[in-house]
Every structure is written in C-alpha cells, then in structure tokens.
Amino acid sequence: MEKTQKSIGEGGKQLTISSLLRPERINLNLKSRKKPEVLRELISLIKTGKEADMLLETILTREELGSTGIGRGIGIPHCRSLLIDKLELAVGRSKSGVDFNAIDKKPVHFFFLIVAPPQDPGNQYLIILGRVAMICQELVKKKQYMKPQTPEELIELIKSLEEKL
C-alpha cells in the first residue's frame, strides 16, 4: 500500500495494527508445538468455550486451503466468522517454533491471528492483512519479533515499524 493511501478505521483515524493490539491478546510464550494446538492457544486470546471450538474449526478449514505459514518464521492465520462482530487480532510467539507447514518448511515462531466478521465495513480485514504482511517483512529482519519481553514492548515495536511504512 502506498503511503498516500490511508486506511481509515472507526472514528476517522487511520487503521493500524498497533491500534488493534491489546496486551491481553498477546502471548509471547506459546507452549504448543503442533499447528492445531497453537491455533487453539491463539484463539483462546479472543474466544473461549464452544465459540473457541467453532472458531478453531473455521481456521483449520481455512488452513486446509493452504497454509498461512508465509515463511521466515511467520504465520498469519486468518478467517471471517459469524462469531465475531468486529475485527479481532491476536499475536503469539513460540521460542521453540511450530511445525506449521510453512511454505519454506521451517518452523513458525511468530503468529498474527486475524479474525473478521463476514460484513466488514471498509474492508478492514484485507487492509489489516496487508499491513500485517508488510510489518512482518520488517519483523523478520534480525528476528526483531524475538526481542520484546512484554506485550507492551511488542506493541511499541510494531507501532514504531508502522510509523516507518
């Protein structure tokens, strides 16, 4: 996306990843080692109980179409769901890595989970998906995604990277 194209979110402000992130939606110490389990861990940051199970099923169905492990240690699982009434974002990091069937066949260490409602005003889902892909290009440089020690530090890192886009 060119800098001149602003993505406008709610309230007329530019829609950014850092504005959507909440510390309680970030887990920098994912424990799971397999794809379904790590997806469940990420989903638990957004939903619990039966809704989490249903959301996991939707994400796994999406993953059957093709892995969202984009290589270089990054995974961006995403889907639309009726269980969500607004764009939701969760982030997770696994120090040991997860076999996520990534395109480069290497373990995935850093995940952005994006879930959007079917009716998405302003097509925020696609805008954020594009922004996440651009931020990930920066995060993989010197494995910056491994440096933050707290969710707040990660949000600040992403905010600083977004300001450079």
CSV table of N, CA and C in Angstrom, one decimal:
chain,number,residue,atom,x,y,z
A,1,MET,N,0.8,-1.2,0.0
A,1,MET,CA,0.0,0.0,0.0
A,1,MET,C,0.9,1.2,0.0
A,2,GLU,N,0.6,2.2,-0.8
A,2,GLU,CA,1.3,3.4,-0.9
A,2,GLU,C,1.0,4.3,0.3
A,3,LYS,N,2.0,5.1,0.7
A,3,LYS,CA,1.8,6.0,1.9
A,3,LYS,C,0.7,6.9,1.7
A,4,THR,N,0.4,7.3,0.4
A,4,THR,CA,-0.7,8.2,0.2
A,4,THR,C,-2.0,7.6,0.3
A,5,GLN,N,-2.1,6.3,0.3
A,5,GLN,CA,-3.4,5.6,0.6
A,5,GLN,C,-3.6,5.4,2.0
A,6,LYS,N,-4.4,6.1,2.7
A,6,LYS,CA,-4.6,6.0,4.1
A,6,LYS,C,-5.8,5.0,4.3
A,7,SER,N,-5.6,4.1,5.3
A,7,SER,CA,-6.7,3.2,5.6
A,7,SER,C,-7.4,3.8,6.8
A,8,ILE,N,-8.6,4.1,6.6
A,8,ILE,CA,-9.4,4.8,7.7
A,8,ILE,C,-10.2,3.8,8.5
A,9,GLY,N,-10.1,3.8,9.8
A,9,GLY,CA,-10.8,2.9,10.7
A,9,GLY,C,-12.0,3.7,11.3
A,10,GLU,N,-12.5,3.1,12.4
A,10,GLU,CA,-13.5,3.7,13.2
A,10,GLU,C,-13.1,5.1,13.7
A,11,GLY,N,-14.0,6.0,13.7
A,11,GLY,CA,-13.7,7.3,14.3
A,11,GLY,C,-12.9,8.2,13.3
A,12,GLY,N,-12.7,7.7,12.1
A,12,GLY,CA,-11.9,8.5,11.1
A,12,GLY,C,-10.4,8.4,11.3
A,13,LYS,N,-9.9,7.7,12.2
A,13,LYS,CA,-8.5,7.5,12.4
A,13,LYS,C,-7.9,6.5,11.5
A,14,GLN,N,-6.6,6.6,11.2
A,14,GLN,CA,-6.0,5.6,10.3
A,14,GLN,C,-6.0,4.2,11.1
A,15,LEU,N,-6.4,3.2,10.4
A,15,LEU,CA,-6.5,1.9,10.9
A,15,LEU,C,-5.1,1.3,11.0
A,16,THR,N,-4.6,1.0,12.2
A,16,THR,CA,-3.3,0.4,12.3
A,16,THR,C,-3.3,-0.8,13.1
A,17,ILE,N,-2.3,-1.6,13.0
A,17,ILE,CA,-2.1,-2.9,13.8
A,17,ILE,C,-2.0,-2.5,15.2
A,18,SER,N,-1.1,-1.5,15.5
A,18,SER,CA,-0.9,-1.2,16.9
A,18,SER,C,-2.2,-0.7,17.6
A,19,SER,N,-3.1,-0.1,16.9
A,19,SER,CA,-4.3,0.4,17.5
A,19,SER,C,-5.3,-0.7,17.8
A,20,LEU,N,-5.1,-1.8,17.1
A,20,LEU,CA,-6.0,-3.0,17.4
A,20,LEU,C,-5.4,-4.0,18.4
A,21,LEU,N,-4.1,-3.9,18.7
A,21,LEU,CA,-3.5,-4.8,19.6
A,21,LEU,C,-3.8,-4.4,21.1
A,22,ARG,N,-4.0,-5.4,21.9
A,22,ARG,CA,-4.2,-5.3,23.3
A,22,ARG,C,-3.3,-6.2,24.0
A,23,PRO,N,-2.6,-5.8,25.1
A,23,PRO,CA,-1.7,-6.7,25.8
A,23,PRO,C,-2.3,-8.0,26.2
A,24,GLU,N,-3.6,-8.1,26.5
A,24,GLU,CA,-4.3,-9.3,26.9
A,24,GLU,C,-4.5,-10.3,25.6
A,25,ARG,N,-4.2,-9.7,24.5
A,25,ARG,CA,-4.4,-10.5,23.2
A,25,ARG,C,-3.0,-10.9,22.7
A,26,ILE,N,-2.0,-10.9,23.5
A,26,ILE,CA,-0.6,-11.2,23.1
A,26,ILE,C,-0.1,-12.3,24.0
A,27,ASN,N,0.4,-13.3,23.5
A,27,ASN,CA,1.1,-14.4,24.3
A,27,ASN,C,2.5,-14.6,23.7
A,28,LEU,N,3.5,-14.1,24.4
A,28,LEU,CA,4.9,-14.2,23.9
A,28,LEU,C,5.5,-15.5,24.3
A,29,ASN,N,4.8,-16.4,24.9
A,29,ASN,CA,5.3,-17.7,25.3
A,29,ASN,C,4.4,-18.8,25.0
A,30,LEU,N,4.1,-19.0,23.7
A,30,LEU,CA,3.2,-20.1,23.3
A,30,LEU,C,3.9,-21.4,23.7
A,31,LYS,N,3.1,-22.4,24.2
A,31,LYS,CA,3.6,-23.7,24.6
A,31,LYS,C,3.4,-24.8,23.6
A,32,SER,N,2.4,-24.6,22.8
A,32,SER,CA,2.1,-25.7,21.8
A,32,SER,C,3.2,-25.9,20.8
A,33,ARG,N,3.3,-27.1,20.3
A,33,ARG,CA,4.3,-27.4,19.3
A,33,ARG,C,3.7,-27.9,18.0
A,34,LYS,N,2.4,-28.1,18.0
A,34,LYS,CA,1.7,-28.5,16.7
A,34,LYS,C,0.7,-27.5,16.3
A,35,LYS,N,0.4,-27.5,15.0
A,35,LYS,CA,-0.5,-26.5,14.4
A,35,LYS,C,-1.8,-26.4,15.1
A,36,PRO,N,-2.6,-27.4,15.2
A,36,PRO,CA,-4.0,-27.3,15.8
A,36,PRO,C,-3.9,-26.7,17.2
A,37,GLU,N,-2.9,-27.2,18.0
A,37,GLU,CA,-2.8,-26.7,19.4
A,37,GLU,C,-2.4,-25.2,19.5
A,38,VAL,N,-1.5,-24.8,18.6
A,38,VAL,CA,-1.1,-23.4,18.7
A,38,VAL,C,-2.2,-22.5,18.2
A,39,LEU,N,-3.0,-23.0,17.2
A,39,LEU,CA,-4.1,-22.2,16.8
A,39,LEU,C,-5.1,-22.1,17.9
A,40,ARG,N,-5.3,-23.2,18.7
A,40,ARG,CA,-6.2,-23.1,19.8
A,40,ARG,C,-5.7,-22.1,20.9
A,41,GLU,N,-4.4,-22.1,21.1
A,41,GLU,CA,-3.8,-21.2,22.1
A,41,GLU,C,-4.1,-19.7,21.6
A,42,LEU,N,-3.9,-19.5,20.3
A,42,LEU,CA,-4.1,-18.1,19.8
A,42,LEU,C,-5.6,-17.7,19.9
A,43,ILE,N,-6.5,-18.6,19.5
A,43,ILE,CA,-7.9,-18.4,19.6
A,43,ILE,C,-8.4,-18.1,21.0
A,44,SER,N,-7.8,-18.8,22.0
A,44,SER,CA,-8.1,-18.6,23.4
A,44,SER,C,-7.9,-17.1,23.8
A,45,LEU,N,-7.1,-16.4,23.1
A,45,LEU,CA,-6.9,-15.0,23.4
A,45,LEU,C,-8.1,-14.1,23.0
A,46,ILE,N,-8.9,-14.7,22.1
A,46,ILE,CA,-10.1,-14.0,21.6
A,46,ILE,C,-11.4,-14.5,22.1
A,47,LYS,N,-11.5,-15.9,22.1
A,47,LYS,CA,-12.8,-16.5,22.5
A,47,LYS,C,-12.5,-17.7,23.4
A,48,THR,N,-13.5,-18.1,24.1
A,48,THR,CA,-13.4,-19.3,25.0
A,48,THR,C,-14.6,-20.2,24.8
A,49,GLY,N,-14.5,-21.4,25.3
A,49,GLY,CA,-15.6,-22.3,25.3
A,49,GLY,C,-16.0,-22.8,23.9
A,50,LYS,N,-17.3,-23.0,23.7
A,50,LYS,CA,-17.8,-23.5,22.4
A,50,LYS,C,-17.5,-22.6,21.2
A,51,GLU,N,-17.5,-21.3,21.5
A,51,GLU,CA,-17.2,-20.4,20.4
A,51,GLU,C,-15.7,-20.6,20.0
A,52,ALA,N,-14.8,-20.8,20.9
A,52,ALA,CA,-13.4,-21.1,20.6
A,52,ALA,C,-13.3,-22.3,19.7
A,53,ASP,N,-14.1,-23.4,20.1
A,53,ASP,CA,-14.0,-24.6,19.3
A,53,ASP,C,-14.5,-24.4,17.9
A,54,MET,N,-15.6,-23.6,17.8
A,54,MET,CA,-16.2,-23.3,16.4
A,54,MET,C,-15.2,-22.5,15.6
A,55,LEU,N,-14.6,-21.5,16.3
A,55,LEU,CA,-13.6,-20.7,15.5
A,55,LEU,C,-12.4,-21.5,15.1
A,56,LEU,N,-11.9,-22.4,16.0
A,56,LEU,CA,-10.8,-23.3,15.6
A,56,LEU,C,-11.2,-24.1,14.4
A,57,GLU,N,-12.4,-24.7,14.3
A,57,GLU,CA,-12.8,-25.4,13.2
A,57,GLU,C,-12.8,-24.6,11.9
A,58,THR,N,-13.2,-23.3,12.0
A,58,THR,CA,-13.2,-22.4,10.8
A,58,THR,C,-11.8,-22.2,10.4
A,59,ILE,N,-10.9,-21.9,11.3
A,59,ILE,CA,-9.5,-21.6,11.0
A,59,ILE,C,-8.8,-22.9,10.4
A,60,LEU,N,-9.1,-24.0,10.9
A,60,LEU,CA,-8.5,-25.3,10.4
A,60,LEU,C,-9.0,-25.5,9.0
A,61,THR,N,-10.3,-25.2,8.7
A,61,THR,CA,-10.8,-25.4,7.4
A,61,THR,C,-10.1,-24.4,6.4
A,62,ARG,N,-9.9,-23.2,6.9
A,62,ARG,CA,-9.1,-22.2,6.1
A,62,ARG,C,-7.7,-22.7,5.8
A,63,GLU,N,-7.1,-23.3,6.8
A,63,GLU,CA,-5.7,-23.8,6.6
A,63,GLU,C,-5.6,-25.0,5.6
A,64,GLU,N,-6.7,-25.7,5.5
A,64,GLU,CA,-6.7,-26.8,4.5
A,64,GLU,C,-6.6,-26.3,3.1
A,65,LEU,N,-7.0,-25.1,2.9
A,65,LEU,CA,-6.9,-24.4,1.5
A,65,LEU,C,-5.5,-24.1,1.2
A,66,GLY,N,-4.7,-23.9,2.2
A,66,GLY,CA,-3.3,-23.6,2.0
A,66,GLY,C,-2.8,-23.0,3.3
A,67,SER,N,-1.6,-23.4,3.7
A,67,SER,CA,-1.0,-22.9,4.9
A,67,SER,C,-0.8,-21.4,4.9
A,68,THR,N,-1.1,-20.8,6.1
A,68,THR,CA,-0.8,-19.4,6.2
A,68,THR,C,0.6,-19.1,6.8
A,69,GLY,N,1.4,-20.2,6.9
A,69,GLY,CA,2.8,-20.0,7.3
A,69,GLY,C,3.5,-19.5,6.1
A,70,ILE,N,3.8,-18.2,6.1
A,70,ILE,CA,4.4,-17.5,4.9
A,70,ILE,C,5.9,-17.6,4.8
A,71,GLY,N,6.5,-18.3,5.7
A,71,GLY,CA,8.0,-18.4,5.6
A,71,GLY,C,8.7,-17.5,6.5
A,72,ARG,N,10.0,-17.7,6.7
A,72,ARG,CA,10.9,-16.9,7.5
A,72,ARG,C,10.4,-16.8,9.0
A,73,GLY,N,9.7,-17.9,9.5
A,73,GLY,CA,9.3,-17.9,10.9
A,73,GLY,C,8.0,-17.3,11.2
A,74,ILE,N,7.2,-16.9,10.1
A,74,ILE,CA,6.0,-16.1,10.3
A,74,ILE,C,4.7,-16.9,9.9
A,75,GLY,N,3.7,-16.8,10.7
A,75,GLY,CA,2.4,-17.4,10.3
A,75,GLY,C,1.3,-16.3,10.5
A,76,ILE,N,0.4,-16.2,9.5
A,76,ILE,CA,-0.7,-15.3,9.6
A,76,ILE,C,-2.0,-16.0,9.4
A,77,PRO,N,-2.4,-16.8,10.4
A,77,PRO,CA,-3.7,-17.5,10.2
A,77,PRO,C,-4.8,-16.4,10.2
A,78,HIS,N,-5.8,-16.6,9.4
A,78,HIS,CA,-6.9,-15.6,9.3
A,78,HIS,C,-8.2,-16.2,8.7
A,79,CYS,N,-9.3,-15.6,9.1
A,79,CYS,CA,-10.6,-16.1,8.6
A,79,CYS,C,-11.7,-15.0,8.9
A,80,ARG,N,-12.8,-15.3,8.3
A,80,ARG,CA,-14.0,-14.5,8.7
A,80,ARG,C,-14.9,-15.4,9.4
A,81,SER,N,-15.7,-14.9,10.4
A,81,SER,CA,-16.5,-15.7,11.2
A,81,SER,C,-17.7,-14.9,11.7
A,82,LEU,N,-18.9,-15.6,11.8
A,82,LEU,CA,-20.1,-15.0,12.4
A,82,LEU,C,-19.9,-14.8,13.9
A,83,LEU,N,-19.0,-15.5,14.5
A,83,LEU,CA,-18.8,-15.4,15.9
A,83,LEU,C,-18.2,-14.1,16.4
A,84,ILE,N,-17.7,-13.3,15.4
A,84,ILE,CA,-17.0,-12.1,15.7
A,84,ILE,C,-17.9,-10.9,15.2
A,85,ASP,N,-18.0,-9.9,16.0
A,85,ASP,CA,-18.7,-8.7,15.5
A,85,ASP,C,-17.9,-7.5,15.1
A,86,LYS,N,-16.5,-7.7,15.3
A,86,LYS,CA,-15.6,-6.6,14.8
A,86,LYS,C,-14.2,-7.3,14.6
A,87,LEU,N,-13.4,-6.6,13.9
A,87,LEU,CA,-12.1,-7.2,13.6
A,87,LEU,C,-11.3,-7.5,14.8
A,88,GLU,N,-10.8,-8.7,14.9
A,88,GLU,CA,-10.0,-9.1,16.1
A,88,GLU,C,-8.6,-9.5,15.7
A,89,LEU,N,-7.7,-9.2,16.5
A,89,LEU,CA,-6.3,-9.5,16.3
A,89,LEU,C,-5.6,-10.1,17.5
A,90,ALA,N,-4.9,-11.2,17.4
A,90,ALA,CA,-4.2,-11.8,18.5
A,90,ALA,C,-2.8,-12.1,18.0
A,91,VAL,N,-1.8,-12.1,18.8
A,91,VAL,CA,-0.4,-12.3,18.5
A,91,VAL,C,0.2,-13.3,19.4
A,92,GLY,N,1.0,-14.2,18.9
A,92,GLY,CA,1.7,-15.2,19.7
A,92,GLY,C,3.1,-15.5,19.2
A,93,ARG,N,3.9,-15.9,20.1
A,93,ARG,CA,5.3,-16.2,19.8
A,93,ARG,C,5.7,-17.5,20.4
A,94,SER,N,6.4,-18.3,19.7
A,94,SER,CA,6.9,-19.6,20.2
A,94,SER,C,8.4,-19.6,20.0
A,95,LYS,N,9.1,-19.6,21.1
A,95,LYS,CA,10.6,-19.6,21.1
A,95,LYS,C,11.1,-20.9,20.4
A,96,SER,N,10.5,-22.0,20.6
A,96,SER,CA,11.0,-23.3,20.0
A,96,SER,C,10.5,-23.5,18.6
A,97,GLY,N,9.4,-22.8,18.2
A,97,GLY,CA,8.9,-22.9,16.8
A,97,GLY,C,7.8,-24.0,16.7
A,98,VAL,N,7.0,-23.9,15.7
A,98,VAL,CA,5.9,-24.8,15.5
A,98,VAL,C,5.9,-25.3,14.1
A,99,ASP,N,5.8,-26.6,13.9
A,99,ASP,CA,5.6,-27.2,12.5
A,99,ASP,C,4.3,-26.7,12.0
A,100,PHE,N,4.3,-25.7,11.1
A,100,PHE,CA,3.0,-25.1,10.7
A,100,PHE,C,2.8,-25.3,9.2
A,101,ASN,N,3.6,-26.2,8.6
A,101,ASN,CA,3.5,-26.5,7.2
A,101,ASN,C,3.8,-25.2,6.4
A,102,ALA,N,4.7,-24.4,6.8
A,102,ALA,CA,5.0,-23.1,6.2
A,102,ALA,C,5.6,-23.4,4.8
A,103,ILE,N,5.5,-22.4,3.9
A,103,ILE,CA,6.0,-22.5,2.6
A,103,ILE,C,7.5,-22.8,2.5
A,104,ASP,N,8.3,-22.4,3.4
A,104,ASP,CA,9.7,-22.7,3.4
A,104,ASP,C,10.0,-23.9,4.2
A,105,LYS,N,9.0,-24.6,4.8
A,105,LYS,CA,9.1,-25.9,5.5
A,105,LYS,C,9.9,-25.7,6.9
A,106,LYS,N,10.1,-24.4,7.3
A,106,LYS,CA,10.8,-24.1,8.5
A,106,LYS,C,9.8,-23.9,9.6
A,107,PRO,N,10.2,-24.0,10.9
A,107,PRO,CA,9.2,-23.8,12.0
A,107,PRO,C,8.8,-22.3,12.0
A,108,VAL,N,7.6,-22.1,12.5
A,108,VAL,CA,7.0,-20.8,12.6
A,108,VAL,C,7.1,-20.4,14.1
A,109,HIS,N,7.6,-19.2,14.3
A,109,HIS,CA,7.9,-18.7,15.6
A,109,HIS,C,6.9,-17.5,16.0
A,110,PHE,N,6.4,-16.8,15.0
A,110,PHE,CA,5.6,-15.6,15.3
A,110,PHE,C,4.3,-15.7,14.5
A,111,PHE,N,3.2,-15.4,15.2
A,111,PHE,CA,1.9,-15.6,14.6
A,111,PHE,C,1.0,-14.3,14.8
A,112,PHE,N,0.4,-13.9,13.8
A,112,PHE,CA,-0.7,-12.9,13.8
A,112,PHE,C,-2.0,-13.7,13.5
A,113,LEU,N,-2.9,-13.7,14.4
A,113,LEU,CA,-4.2,-14.3,14.1
A,113,LEU,C,-5.2,-13.1,13.8
A,114,ILE,N,-5.8,-13.2,12.7
A,114,ILE,CA,-6.8,-12.1,12.3
A,114,ILE,C,-8.1,-12.8,12.0
A,115,VAL,N,-9.1,-12.3,12.7
A,115,VAL,CA,-10.5,-12.8,12.5
A,115,VAL,C,-11.4,-11.6,12.3
A,116,ALA,N,-12.2,-11.7,11.3
A,116,ALA,CA,-13.1,-10.6,11.0
A,116,ALA,C,-14.5,-11.1,10.8
A,117,PRO,N,-15.5,-10.2,11.0
A,117,PRO,CA,-16.9,-10.6,10.7
A,117,PRO,C,-17.1,-10.7,9.2
A,118,PRO,N,-18.2,-11.4,8.8
A,118,PRO,CA,-18.4,-11.5,7.4
A,118,PRO,C,-18.7,-10.2,6.7
A,119,GLN,N,-19.5,-9.3,7.4
A,119,GLN,CA,-19.7,-8.0,7.0
A,119,GLN,C,-18.7,-7.1,7.6
A,120,ASP,N,-17.8,-6.6,6.8
A,120,ASP,CA,-16.7,-5.8,7.3
A,120,ASP,C,-16.6,-4.4,6.7
A,121,PRO,N,-17.1,-3.4,7.4
A,121,PRO,CA,-17.2,-2.1,6.8
A,121,PRO,C,-15.8,-1.6,6.5
A,122,GLY,N,-15.7,-1.0,5.3
A,122,GLY,CA,-14.4,-0.5,4.9
A,122,GLY,C,-13.4,-1.6,4.5
A,123,ASN,N,-13.8,-2.8,4.5
A,123,ASN,CA,-12.9,-3.9,4.1
A,123,ASN,C,-11.6,-3.9,5.0
A,124,GLN,N,-11.8,-3.7,6.3
A,124,GLN,CA,-10.7,-3.6,7.3
A,124,GLN,C,-9.9,-4.9,7.3
A,125,TYR,N,-10.5,-6.0,7.1
A,125,TYR,CA,-9.9,-7.3,7.2
A,125,TYR,C,-8.7,-7.3,6.2
A,126,LEU,N,-9.0,-7.0,4.9
A,126,LEU,CA,-8.0,-7.0,3.9
A,126,LEU,C,-6.9,-6.0,4.1
A,127,ILE,N,-7.3,-4.8,4.6
A,127,ILE,CA,-6.4,-3.7,4.9
A,127,ILE,C,-5.4,-4.2,6.0
A,128,ILE,N,-5.9,-4.7,7.1
A,128,ILE,CA,-5.0,-5.2,8.2
A,128,ILE,C,-4.2,-6.4,7.7
A,129,LEU,N,-4.7,-7.3,7.0
A,129,LEU,CA,-4.0,-8.4,6.5
A,129,LEU,C,-2.8,-7.9,5.7
A,130,GLY,N,-3.0,-6.9,4.8
A,130,GLY,CA,-1.9,-6.3,4.0
A,130,GLY,C,-0.9,-5.6,4.9
A,131,ARG,N,-1.4,-4.9,5.9
A,131,ARG,CA,-0.4,-4.2,6.8
A,131,ARG,C,0.4,-5.2,7.7
A,132,VAL,N,-0.3,-6.3,8.1
A,132,VAL,CA,0.5,-7.3,8.9
A,132,VAL,C,1.6,-7.9,8.0
A,133,ALA,N,1.3,-8.2,6.7
A,133,ALA,CA,2.3,-8.8,5.8
A,133,ALA,C,3.5,-7.8,5.7
A,134,MET,N,3.2,-6.5,5.6
A,134,MET,CA,4.3,-5.5,5.5
A,134,MET,C,5.1,-5.4,6.8
A,135,ILE,N,4.4,-5.4,7.9
A,135,ILE,CA,5.1,-5.4,9.2
A,135,ILE,C,6.0,-6.6,9.4
A,136,CYS,N,5.5,-7.7,9.0
A,136,CYS,CA,6.2,-9.0,9.1
A,136,CYS,C,7.5,-8.9,8.3
A,137,GLN,N,7.5,-8.2,7.2
A,137,GLN,CA,8.8,-8.1,6.4
A,137,GLN,C,9.8,-7.4,7.3
A,138,GLU,N,9.4,-6.4,8.1
A,138,GLU,CA,10.3,-5.7,9.0
A,138,GLU,C,10.7,-6.6,10.2
A,139,LEU,N,9.7,-7.2,10.8
A,139,LEU,CA,9.9,-8.0,12.0
A,139,LEU,C,10.9,-9.2,11.8
A,140,VAL,N,11.0,-9.7,10.6
A,140,VAL,CA,11.9,-10.8,10.4
A,140,VAL,C,13.4,-10.4,10.3
A,141,LYS,N,13.6,-9.1,10.0
A,141,LYS,CA,14.9,-8.6,9.9
A,141,LYS,C,15.6,-8.7,11.3
A,142,LYS,N,16.6,-9.4,11.4
A,142,LYS,CA,17.4,-9.7,12.6
A,142,LYS,C,16.4,-10.3,13.7
A,143,LYS,N,15.4,-11.0,13.2
A,143,LYS,CA,14.4,-11.6,14.1
A,143,LYS,C,14.0,-10.7,15.2
A,144,GLN,N,13.6,-9.5,14.8
A,144,GLN,CA,13.1,-8.5,15.8
A,144,GLN,C,11.9,-9.0,16.6
A,145,TYR,N,11.2,-9.9,16.0
A,145,TYR,CA,10.0,-10.4,16.8
A,145,TYR,C,10.4,-11.2,18.0
A,146,MET,N,11.7,-11.6,18.1
A,146,MET,CA,12.1,-12.3,19.3
A,146,MET,C,12.5,-11.4,20.5
A,147,LYS,N,12.7,-10.1,20.2
A,147,LYS,CA,13.3,-9.2,21.2
A,147,LYS,C,12.3,-8.7,22.3
A,148,PRO,N,11.1,-8.4,22.0
A,148,PRO,CA,10.2,-7.9,23.1
A,148,PRO,C,10.0,-8.9,24.2
A,149,GLN,N,10.1,-8.4,25.4
A,149,GLN,CA,9.9,-9.2,26.6
A,149,GLN,C,8.5,-9.2,27.2
A,150,THR,N,7.8,-8.1,26.8
A,150,THR,CA,6.4,-8.0,27.3
A,150,THR,C,5.5,-7.6,26.1
A,151,PRO,N,4.2,-7.8,26.3
A,151,PRO,CA,3.2,-7.4,25.2
A,151,PRO,C,3.3,-5.9,24.9
A,152,GLU,N,3.5,-5.1,25.9
A,152,GLU,CA,3.6,-3.7,25.7
A,152,GLU,C,4.8,-3.3,24.9
A,153,GLU,N,5.9,-4.0,25.1
A,153,GLU,CA,7.1,-3.8,24.3
A,153,GLU,C,6.9,-4.2,22.8
A,154,LEU,N,6.1,-5.3,22.6
A,154,LEU,CA,5.8,-5.7,21.2
A,154,LEU,C,4.9,-4.7,20.6
A,155,ILE,N,3.9,-4.2,21.3
A,155,ILE,CA,3.0,-3.1,20.7
A,155,ILE,C,3.9,-1.9,20.3
A,156,GLU,N,4.8,-1.5,21.2
A,156,GLU,CA,5.6,-0.3,20.8
A,156,GLU,C,6.5,-0.6,19.6
A,157,LEU,N,7.1,-1.8,19.5
A,157,LEU,CA,7.9,-2.2,18.4
A,157,LEU,C,7.1,-2.1,17.1
A,158,ILE,N,5.9,-2.7,17.1
A,158,ILE,CA,5.0,-2.6,15.9
A,158,ILE,C,4.6,-1.2,15.6
A,159,LYS,N,4.3,-0.4,16.6
A,159,LYS,CA,3.9,1.0,16.4
A,159,LYS,C,5.1,1.7,15.7
A,160,SER,N,6.3,1.5,16.2
A,160,SER,CA,7.5,2.2,15.6
A,160,SER,C,7.7,1.7,14.1
A,161,LEU,N,7.5,0.5,13.9
A,161,LEU,CA,7.6,0.0,12.5
A,161,LEU,C,6.5,0.5,11.6
A,162,GLU,N,5.3,0.6,12.1
A,162,GLU,CA,4.2,1.2,11.3
A,162,GLU,C,4.5,2.6,10.9
A,163,GLU,N,5.1,3.4,11.8
A,163,GLU,CA,5.4,4.8,11.5
A,163,GLU,C,6.4,5.0,10.4
A,164,LYS,N,7.2,3.9,10.1
A,164,LYS,CA,8.1,4.0,9.1
A,164,LYS,C,7.6,3.5,7.7
A,165,LEU,N,6.4,2.9,7.7
A,165,LEU,CA,5.8,2.5,6.5
A,165,LEU,C,5.3,3.6,5.6
